[in-house]
Amino acid sequence: MTSAEKQTIMTGIDASPGIAIGEAYVLRSREVSIPRYEIEPDRIESELARFKGAVERSREQLLRVKEQFSGPEGLSHIFDAHLLILEDVMILEETGRNISEHRVNAEHALRMIVDRVMDVFKAIDDEYIRERRTDLQVVADRVMRNLLGEKQETIQRSLTEIIIVAHDLSPADAAQLDRKLVMGFVTDAGGKTSHTAITARALEIPAVVGLENATSLIKPGDLLVVDGCTGVVRVNPDPATLEQCRQQRGEYLALERELLRYTDLPAETRDGYELRLVGNVELVEEIPSLLAHGGAGVGLFRTEFLYMNRTDLPDEEEHYRIYRSVVERVAPHPAVIRTLDLGGDKFAGPFNLSQESNPALGLRAMRFCLRERELFKTQLAAILRASAHGRARIMFPLISDVSEIREAKLILAEVREELDARSERYDPDLPVGIMVETPSSAMISDLLAPEVDFFSIGTNDLIQYTLAVDRGNEQVAYLYEPLHPAHLRLIQRVVEAGHAAGIPVMMCGEMANDPRNILMLIGLSLDELSMNSLAIPCVKRIVRGTTLREAREIVAQALTLPTAEEVKGFLQEETDRRFPGVLP
Ligand code: PEP
Ligand code: MG
């Protein structure tokens, strides 16, 4: 860097928290130039063999990096997803067909099918789908490079602290990172649920993704400051800014160290009210980080991940292996496994769902499972079997009516009988709960409570349905407000109904991640908060520094305020006064 270089500020998606400072290490763009030529009929067989060979080489390479991977145990699951793409029958067969029928070279034949799948994906505006598109691209690039005889790019050893700048960072790239030198990631592609983001969080490396043009704007050797909490990346900051960033980094690390002191302490208020702080998890690989941050179990294991990157359905064994691994890894703590919540803003995976004009109000979650019974029963059987190995709980999403939970329980009873007939073991007292995430279920929570063992409030959806604000629509994001009085009143109602029936009430929406909301949630008497693992120490500090009595007083006052803005300001002030420096 020279002093003449100007500071540039780029803003992307905050994918993994923390502040990193280092030299840019720019990985070459993934663009592969793909030749197109016709092949003679007598070369079809050898072209097919060439394609097969490249797939096989790609497979061996991925298996090798998976073996050599030194990241958190089990993160190699992501490699399995990529290996599965390499086995995708549709892609393999279609490429073969393109070679034979169109008489084109293997590179172009593969390109034709990948482009077609990408076009289908593109038409679906959904974060999960966008990410799976990237996975397909990463794998296709690898096969292409093998066809072209290019070397796969690896990160060379470096002597300074570096920030990786890449179009996207595949798990294979991540596997080769030297944790002592790689301070952060910055990528053009990706969103919060991209594999890059998940990898970064699991490795606890600050990352900003979705910058779109980082690889073209950042040059090798540029000095970078990556703020994974705000999504801001500074390129070649001036000396004064750099100094300020160093100071911020120091403060962040000090706060993190200070908060980690709470890891092994109970989440108990000063007057003895004990909350359970647990984690939202999508991958088994995230569990070590959850436990390291003091999580007392898994409060929400989202199972949609199992259906990604594939065109077939997971069978009972595959479900079982994953759920068993979850319950065993969190033992002796419990794990709440949520049944498939497909549809709405969730990707369609291997399912051929018809286009709906209002997918959030359509055939999603339990509605879909009650329609697709065999698929639902497969998942229930696997969760039940996993319960023989630890403390599993089952949770049904998007319940809006008592009859739905009754029907789901009847199916569960059927599955138990089938398991009995197969002499499979399971926990006969496996707790069964529901997510309260529609205004209807909140309003009839007193009628739902006797039917279940626990409630878990899914605020991500409860807010969208209560306030009529699409959770993924940026145009109306300013209206999406957890502290809206209507939402708060529904939460209060659900907690009261649950407690009147003697069942615990949890919360697993993003609302529980924000330290600003915690005094409110304690005062509302929630029993358990499930959140991003990294948020647990900070939330614990707030819980341990307050009393239930004062939190209840805060709630009483907050509930008299007419707007979300006012509630937010009030909670901010109360939190800042008690815990200076905790809020960003
Ligand atoms: C919720 O709706 O709050 C929730 C936790 O579920 P999801 O975000 O998966 O819809
Ligand atoms: Mg939900």
XYZ file of C-alpha atoms and ligand atoms in Angstrom:
595
model
C 0.000 0.000 0.000
C 1.209 3.525 -0.685
C 0.073 6.577 1.218
C -1.373 7.934 -2.051
C -3.980 5.156 -2.075
C -7.349 6.358 -0.918
C -9.515 4.630 1.609
C -12.531 2.862 0.106
C -15.480 1.658 2.123
C -17.572 -1.272 0.967
C -20.671 -2.628 2.631
C -21.849 -6.216 2.426
C -23.612 -8.762 4.604
C -22.336 -9.296 8.147
C -21.766 -13.050 8.014
C -19.562 -13.764 11.017
C -18.904 -11.284 13.838
C -15.582 -9.810 14.868
C -13.102 -7.277 13.498
C -10.169 -8.438 11.371
C -7.219 -6.443 10.078
C -4.818 -7.801 7.487
C -3.411 -7.759 4.002
C -5.695 -8.719 1.143
C -5.000 -12.127 -0.356
C -7.080 -12.109 -3.520
C -8.042 -15.467 -4.927
C -8.357 -15.514 -8.685
C -11.898 -15.046 -9.962
C -13.771 -18.270 -10.493
C -14.533 -17.395 -14.105
C -13.475 -20.333 -16.217
C -13.432 -19.807 -19.950
C -15.316 -22.660 -21.516
C -14.558 -23.794 -25.043
C -17.228 -25.068 -27.387
C -16.595 -27.387 -30.299
C -18.292 -30.168 -32.161
C -17.066 -33.709 -31.869
C -17.127 -36.434 -34.482
C -19.514 -39.369 -33.852
C -16.579 -41.735 -33.378
C -15.247 -39.552 -30.541
C -18.449 -39.615 -28.477
C -17.340 -42.562 -26.386
C -13.960 -41.038 -25.564
C -15.605 -37.683 -24.764
C -17.981 -39.431 -22.351
C -14.989 -41.136 -20.779
C -13.155 -37.801 -20.498
C -16.145 -36.323 -18.662
C -16.358 -39.335 -16.363
C -12.656 -39.031 -15.636
C -12.980 -35.340 -14.703
C -15.884 -36.093 -12.363
C -13.884 -38.876 -10.758
C -10.825 -36.612 -10.343
C -13.024 -33.931 -8.793
C -14.411 -36.493 -6.407
C -10.952 -37.655 -5.371
C -9.799 -34.069 -4.852
C -12.806 -33.244 -2.688
C -12.365 -36.414 -0.660
C -8.724 -35.499 -0.128
C -9.459 -31.981 1.114
C -12.210 -33.368 3.296
C -9.723 -35.778 4.850
C -7.133 -33.067 5.361
C -9.641 -30.575 6.744
C -8.521 -29.325 10.113
C -11.485 -27.101 10.960
C -14.157 -27.889 13.542
C -14.918 -31.566 13.658
C -17.800 -32.418 11.397
C -17.759 -29.278 9.284
C -16.782 -31.667 6.556
C -20.521 -32.215 6.141
C -20.352 -29.363 3.644
C -17.939 -31.401 1.528
C -20.524 -34.155 1.533
C -23.038 -31.729 0.067
C -20.559 -30.957 -2.709
C -19.784 -34.630 -3.215
C -23.515 -35.239 -3.561
C -23.717 -32.704 -6.360
C -20.992 -34.690 -8.128
C -23.213 -37.744 -7.881
C -26.326 -35.962 -9.093
C -27.822 -38.354 -11.620
C -29.681 -35.637 -13.477
C -26.542 -33.578 -14.061
C -24.411 -36.577 -15.012
C -26.986 -38.097 -17.338
C -27.955 -34.821 -18.977
C -24.323 -33.942 -19.646
C -23.808 -37.385 -21.161
C -26.929 -36.922 -23.283
C -25.766 -33.496 -24.456
C -22.435 -35.011 -25.527
C -24.075 -37.880 -27.427
C -27.058 -36.078 -28.924
C -25.688 -32.606 -29.590
C -22.168 -33.891 -30.327
C -20.526 -31.168 -28.297
C -17.440 -31.272 -26.075
C -17.874 -32.235 -22.424
C -17.173 -28.716 -21.101
C -19.945 -27.229 -23.186
C -22.270 -30.157 -22.489
C -21.853 -29.619 -18.753
C -22.235 -25.879 -19.170
C -25.605 -26.385 -20.939
C -27.104 -28.283 -18.031
C -25.572 -26.080 -15.330
C -26.909 -22.960 -17.069
C -30.346 -24.515 -17.274
C -30.433 -25.399 -13.574
C -29.101 -21.932 -12.731
C -31.915 -20.332 -14.731
C -34.508 -22.295 -12.782
C -32.816 -21.277 -9.515
C -32.628 -17.661 -10.619
C -36.377 -17.477 -11.038
C -36.788 -18.271 -7.346
C -36.117 -15.304 -5.132
C -34.944 -17.055 -2.029
C -31.722 -16.850 -0.054
C -31.383 -20.602 0.386
C -31.765 -21.183 -3.326
C -29.220 -18.481 -4.138
C -26.733 -20.236 -1.898
C -27.349 -23.654 -3.378
C -26.788 -22.078 -6.780
C -23.331 -21.072 -5.577
C -22.625 -24.630 -4.397
C -23.522 -25.983 -7.823
C -21.291 -23.355 -9.460
C -18.345 -24.224 -7.205
C -18.624 -27.919 -8.019
C -19.168 -27.324 -11.745
C -16.068 -25.062 -11.808
C -13.999 -27.830 -10.282
C -15.126 -30.347 -12.907
C -14.546 -27.748 -15.638
C -11.002 -27.067 -14.456
C -10.311 -30.777 -14.402
C -11.676 -31.125 -17.937
C -9.479 -28.264 -19.055
C -6.491 -29.654 -17.215
C -6.164 -26.480 -15.109
C -4.724 -26.672 -11.650
C -7.139 -26.171 -8.786
C -6.361 -23.024 -6.932
C -4.979 -23.371 -3.464
C -4.105 -20.766 -0.903
C -0.346 -20.535 -0.727
C 1.471 -20.136 2.536
C 1.790 -16.539 3.559
C 4.057 -14.891 6.062
C 1.743 -12.078 7.096
C -1.742 -11.936 8.541
C -4.113 -12.047 5.613
C -7.747 -11.523 4.725
C -8.976 -13.831 2.007
C -10.796 -12.000 -0.776
C -12.630 -14.377 -3.075
C -15.599 -14.552 -5.352
C -16.870 -17.219 -3.016
C -14.951 -19.383 -0.627
C -15.727 -23.041 -1.062
C -15.291 -25.454 1.841
C -12.260 -26.812 -0.008
C -10.719 -23.324 0.107
C -11.643 -23.013 3.761
C -10.112 -26.385 4.513
C -6.727 -25.106 3.454
C -6.763 -21.999 5.589
C -4.032 -21.520 8.081
C -6.029 -20.344 11.074
C -3.044 -18.521 12.533
C -2.653 -16.324 9.472
C -6.133 -15.973 8.037
C -7.797 -13.181 9.956
C -10.986 -12.868 7.936
C -12.950 -13.581 4.757
C -14.425 -11.194 2.257
C -16.452 -12.506 -0.658
C -18.394 -11.215 -3.650
C -21.091 -13.853 -3.313
C -22.991 -15.352 -0.441
C -25.606 -14.539 2.152
C -26.076 -15.304 5.825
C -26.854 -18.950 5.179
C -24.165 -19.508 2.567
C -21.627 -22.181 3.294
C -18.975 -19.490 3.449
C -20.902 -17.748 6.210
C -21.561 -20.973 8.096
C -17.916 -21.981 7.774
C -16.750 -18.577 8.984
C -19.045 -18.699 12.013
C -17.990 -22.250 12.837
C -14.314 -21.280 12.544
C -15.097 -18.035 14.406
C -13.404 -15.959 11.724
C -14.880 -12.502 10.995
C -16.457 -12.386 7.546
C -18.372 -10.072 5.259
C -20.043 -11.687 2.255
C -22.199 -10.537 -0.662
C -19.961 -7.558 -1.510
C -20.538 -8.249 -5.224
C -17.321 -6.707 -6.545
C -14.707 -7.202 -3.826
C -12.449 -9.278 -6.073
C -12.398 -6.578 -8.733
C -11.993 -3.582 -6.415
C -9.530 -5.012 -3.903
C -5.948 -5.566 -5.028
C -3.501 -8.071 -3.549
C -1.654 -6.455 -0.678
C -4.310 -3.804 0.064
C -4.738 -3.284 3.759
C -8.228 -4.352 4.854
C -10.317 -3.889 7.955
C -13.255 -6.287 7.998
C -16.065 -5.636 10.430
C -18.141 -8.805 10.551
C -20.608 -7.187 12.965
C -21.640 -4.349 10.657
C -20.746 -5.713 7.215
C -18.332 -2.827 6.531
C -14.995 -3.439 4.805
C -12.425 -0.615 4.715
C -9.805 -0.820 2.004
C -6.538 1.037 2.708
C -7.837 3.115 5.620
C -5.882 6.283 6.435
C -3.582 6.036 9.465
C -6.039 7.734 11.826
C -8.917 5.424 10.799
C -6.641 2.412 11.003
C -5.647 3.348 14.519
C -9.304 3.771 15.453
C -10.124 0.346 13.962
C -7.250 -1.252 15.883
C -8.656 0.249 19.045
C -12.163 -0.999 18.218
C -10.754 -4.445 17.567
C -8.982 -4.376 20.916
C -12.204 -3.370 22.667
C -14.173 -6.035 20.811
C -11.697 -8.742 21.810
C -11.652 -7.504 25.403
C -15.465 -7.563 25.547
C -15.484 -11.025 24.001
C -12.968 -12.283 26.556
C -14.951 -10.679 29.338
C -18.203 -12.217 28.066
C -16.645 -15.660 27.764
C -16.155 -15.561 31.510
C -19.911 -16.113 31.696
C -19.799 -19.316 29.686
C -19.918 -21.722 32.578
C -22.120 -19.644 34.855
C -25.863 -20.236 35.049
C -28.155 -17.782 33.252
C -29.773 -16.694 36.484
C -31.031 -13.254 37.516
C -29.781 -11.691 40.741
C -33.037 -12.699 42.455
C -32.760 -16.316 41.351
C -34.899 -16.570 38.177
C -33.207 -19.093 35.944
C -33.545 -18.877 32.196
C -32.149 -21.450 29.812
C -30.048 -20.050 26.990
C -29.828 -22.412 24.060
C -28.846 -22.256 20.406
C -30.424 -22.154 16.965
C -28.518 -24.598 14.827
C -28.732 -25.733 11.226
C -25.688 -27.955 11.060
C -24.333 -30.508 13.480
C -20.986 -28.765 12.961
C -22.211 -25.678 14.787
C -22.671 -27.561 18.056
C -19.065 -27.294 19.365
C -19.241 -23.507 19.048
C -22.657 -23.520 20.773
C -21.280 -25.455 23.744
C -18.126 -23.327 23.854
C -20.330 -20.259 24.236
C -22.227 -21.748 27.139
C -25.347 -22.951 25.311
C -27.428 -25.291 27.453
C -28.749 -27.275 24.510
C -30.215 -26.830 21.063
C -33.438 -24.813 21.118
C -34.086 -25.091 17.399
C -32.532 -27.567 15.025
C -33.769 -26.540 11.591
C -34.032 -29.627 9.390
C -34.427 -27.942 6.019
C -30.682 -28.292 5.437
C -31.147 -32.014 4.894
C -33.147 -31.404 1.773
C -30.703 -29.034 0.121
C -28.361 -29.709 -2.768
C -30.222 -32.707 -3.989
C -33.015 -33.916 -6.155
C -33.854 -37.024 -4.126
C -35.264 -37.260 -0.603
C -33.275 -38.192 2.502
C -34.282 -41.622 3.783
C -34.985 -42.529 7.425
C -31.393 -43.634 8.038
C -29.959 -40.368 6.852
C -32.370 -38.374 9.033
C -31.632 -40.669 11.948
C -27.854 -40.396 11.653
C -28.028 -36.605 11.772
C -30.551 -36.326 14.626
C -28.699 -38.931 16.631
C -25.500 -37.005 16.143
C -27.235 -33.801 17.321
C -28.632 -35.331 20.516
C -25.393 -37.136 21.297
C -23.275 -34.051 20.787
C -25.370 -31.777 22.998
C -25.802 -34.398 25.720
C -26.551 -34.087 28.592
C -28.497 -31.079 27.323
C -31.683 -31.461 25.268
C -32.110 -30.775 21.543
C -35.343 -29.523 20.013
C -35.673 -30.904 16.510
C -38.133 -29.067 14.345
C -39.951 -30.990 11.669
C -39.640 -29.814 8.107
C -40.554 -26.171 7.604
C -40.639 -26.011 3.860
C -42.335 -23.374 1.705
C -42.870 -19.686 2.343
C -39.395 -18.177 2.247
C -37.774 -21.602 2.481
C -36.296 -23.282 -0.577
C -38.152 -26.008 -2.408
C -35.250 -28.516 -2.558
C -36.259 -31.723 -4.253
C -39.960 -30.849 -4.133
C -41.949 -29.756 -7.073
C -44.142 -27.174 -5.402
C -46.610 -25.366 -7.570
C -46.138 -21.615 -7.796
C -48.307 -19.886 -5.241
C -49.118 -16.198 -5.334
C -48.799 -15.954 -1.536
C -46.307 -18.647 -0.513
C -46.030 -17.365 3.070
C -49.749 -18.006 3.416
C -49.707 -21.169 1.405
C -48.762 -24.804 1.591
C -45.877 -24.512 4.015
C -44.455 -26.268 7.081
C -47.052 -28.434 8.885
C -49.586 -27.922 6.121
C -47.149 -29.470 3.676
C -46.193 -32.290 6.072
C -49.815 -33.176 6.762
C -50.315 -33.441 3.016
C -47.097 -35.407 2.384
C -47.594 -37.960 5.142
C -45.011 -40.509 4.135
C -42.301 -37.889 4.058
C -43.461 -36.611 7.453
C -43.557 -40.100 8.935
C -40.018 -40.808 7.754
C -38.780 -37.763 9.623
C -40.808 -38.537 12.769
C -39.520 -42.117 12.857
C -35.947 -40.855 12.668
C -36.438 -38.278 15.451
C -38.077 -40.913 17.654
C -35.216 -43.328 17.076
C -32.659 -40.604 17.831
C -34.453 -40.007 21.143
C -33.108 -43.368 22.344
C -29.632 -41.808 22.350
C -30.176 -38.532 24.175
C -32.708 -35.899 25.119
C -34.636 -35.154 21.960
C -37.741 -33.014 21.714
C -40.000 -32.726 18.712
C -41.342 -29.390 17.540
C -44.004 -28.724 14.913
C -43.771 -25.415 13.022
C -46.484 -23.033 11.884
C -49.413 -24.429 13.799
C -52.488 -22.274 13.344
C -55.228 -24.505 14.634
C -55.864 -27.137 17.347
C -56.869 -29.731 14.756
C -53.432 -29.519 13.130
C -51.598 -30.492 16.289
C -54.101 -33.264 16.977
C -53.602 -34.642 13.497
C -49.816 -34.408 13.791
C -49.946 -36.262 17.105
C -52.095 -39.012 15.593
C -49.500 -39.501 12.889
C -46.776 -39.546 15.543
C -48.711 -42.262 17.404
C -48.935 -44.277 14.185
C -45.182 -43.972 13.720
C -44.577 -45.161 17.280
C -46.675 -48.258 16.580
C -44.697 -48.923 13.447
C -41.432 -48.562 15.359
C -42.757 -50.919 18.042
C -43.522 -53.454 15.335
C -39.947 -53.060 14.092
C -38.628 -53.358 17.684
C -36.928 -49.983 17.403
C -36.094 -48.144 20.596
C -37.245 -44.598 21.376
C -38.010 -42.358 24.344
C -41.682 -43.041 25.194
C -41.887 -39.661 26.969
C -40.403 -37.649 24.134
C -41.733 -34.096 24.680
C -43.800 -32.690 21.818
C -44.130 -28.951 21.335
C -45.254 -26.413 18.793
C -43.987 -23.172 17.409
C -46.320 -20.296 18.053
C -45.728 -18.172 15.009
C -49.152 -17.195 13.755
C -51.489 -14.685 15.408
C -54.180 -17.398 15.450
C -52.054 -19.768 17.532
C -51.081 -16.940 19.882
C -54.744 -15.986 20.323
C -55.781 -19.575 21.081
C -52.652 -20.466 23.018
C -54.857 -21.353 26.008
C -56.588 -23.973 23.823
C -53.346 -25.263 22.346
C -51.458 -25.522 25.650
C -53.227 -28.654 26.964
C -52.303 -30.456 23.741
C -48.526 -30.027 24.004
C -45.487 -30.183 26.291
C -44.006 -26.793 25.371
C -44.443 -23.676 23.290
C -41.697 -21.994 21.337
C -42.465 -18.533 19.992
C -41.124 -18.098 16.469
C -40.913 -14.338 16.292
C -39.489 -14.230 12.767
C -42.825 -15.399 11.449
C -45.036 -14.116 14.244
C -43.917 -10.560 13.435
C -44.512 -10.973 9.715
C -47.991 -12.389 10.174
C -49.008 -10.029 12.970
C -47.812 -6.864 11.300
C -48.547 -8.017 7.722
C -44.920 -7.362 6.784
C -43.111 -9.839 4.544
C -39.981 -10.830 6.496
C -37.831 -10.875 3.361
C -39.072 -7.710 1.669
C -36.552 -4.879 1.960
C -39.145 -2.291 0.883
C -41.135 -2.786 4.065
C -38.276 -3.803 6.352
C -38.711 -0.570 8.324
C -42.108 -1.876 9.484
C -40.731 -5.226 10.639
C -40.493 -4.510 14.323
C -40.173 -7.077 17.152
C -41.056 -4.436 19.733
C -44.357 -3.471 18.101
C -46.971 -3.346 20.892
C -49.205 -5.853 19.045
C -46.383 -8.375 18.911
C -45.460 -7.808 22.562
C -49.037 -8.350 23.642
C -49.205 -11.633 21.760
C -45.986 -12.821 23.402
C -47.365 -11.896 26.807
C -50.564 -13.793 26.069
C -48.691 -16.928 24.979
C -46.453 -16.934 28.067
C -49.450 -16.532 30.357
C -51.401 -19.291 28.615
C -48.418 -21.630 28.686
C -47.698 -21.025 32.334
C -51.364 -21.348 33.294
C -51.258 -24.824 31.741
C -47.929 -25.609 33.413
C -45.812 -25.854 30.273
C -42.569 -23.964 29.531
C -42.549 -21.189 26.965
C -39.477 -20.586 24.847
C -38.545 -18.168 22.115
C -36.460 -19.120 19.105
C -36.849 -16.198 16.704
C -34.146 -13.625 16.011
C -35.717 -11.324 18.609
C -33.888 -13.304 21.296
C -30.500 -12.481 19.696
C -30.684 -8.769 20.287
C -29.304 -7.687 23.692
C -31.652 -4.697 23.576
C -34.669 -7.021 23.924
C -33.406 -9.143 26.779
C -34.696 -7.109 29.745
C -38.097 -7.266 28.068
C -37.931 -11.044 27.537
C -36.845 -11.689 31.123
C -39.685 -9.487 32.393
C -42.170 -11.331 30.191
C -41.082 -14.519 32.050
C -39.918 -16.581 29.104
C -38.359 -19.836 30.273
C -35.878 -20.389 27.498
C -34.284 -18.247 24.792
C -32.790 -19.853 21.711
C -30.360 -17.801 19.668
C -27.229 -17.616 17.591
C -24.506 -19.235 19.721
C -22.249 -16.196 19.606
C -24.949 -14.059 21.255
C -25.245 -16.298 24.332
C -22.447 -14.789 26.513
C -23.745 -11.245 26.065
C -27.344 -12.248 26.811
C -26.129 -14.155 29.843
C -24.358 -11.106 31.153
C -27.604 -9.135 30.971
C -29.591 -11.910 32.651
C -27.073 -12.212 35.470
C -26.901 -8.446 35.981
C -30.598 -7.879 36.494
C -33.465 -8.983 38.707
C -36.770 -10.445 37.598
C -38.499 -7.762 39.669
C -36.920 -4.838 37.846
C -37.352 -6.544 34.451
C -41.057 -6.896 35.220
C -41.270 -3.223 36.086
C -39.612 -2.417 32.767
C -42.145 -4.603 30.937
C -45.068 -2.969 32.753
C -43.860 0.426 31.602
C -42.906 -0.678 28.077
C -46.360 -2.140 27.515
C -47.952 1.262 28.077
C -45.952 2.816 25.226
C -47.891 3.206 21.985
C -45.207 2.720 19.335
C -42.364 0.332 18.651
C -40.059 3.340 18.321
C -40.831 4.409 21.879
C -40.485 0.899 23.291
C -37.153 0.558 21.511
C -35.854 3.892 22.815
C -36.973 3.055 26.326
C -35.332 -0.385 26.321
C -32.174 1.038 24.798
C -31.921 3.571 27.603
C -32.625 1.011 30.350
C -30.102 -1.437 28.908
C -27.430 1.227 28.298
C -27.805 2.554 31.826
C -27.349 -0.876 33.403
C -24.875 -2.365 30.938
C -22.829 0.404 29.357
C -20.949 -0.713 26.249
C -22.986 -3.863 25.661
C -25.176 -2.401 22.914
C -23.523 -1.548 19.604
C -39.316 -18.116 13.441
O -40.218 -18.013 12.593
O -39.125 -17.280 14.353
C -38.380 -19.252 13.381
C -37.478 -19.431 14.321
O -38.473 -20.077 12.328
P -37.855 -19.762 10.881
O -37.032 -18.522 10.972
O -37.067 -20.963 10.512
O -39.105 -19.585 10.050
Mg -40.771 -19.673 11.395
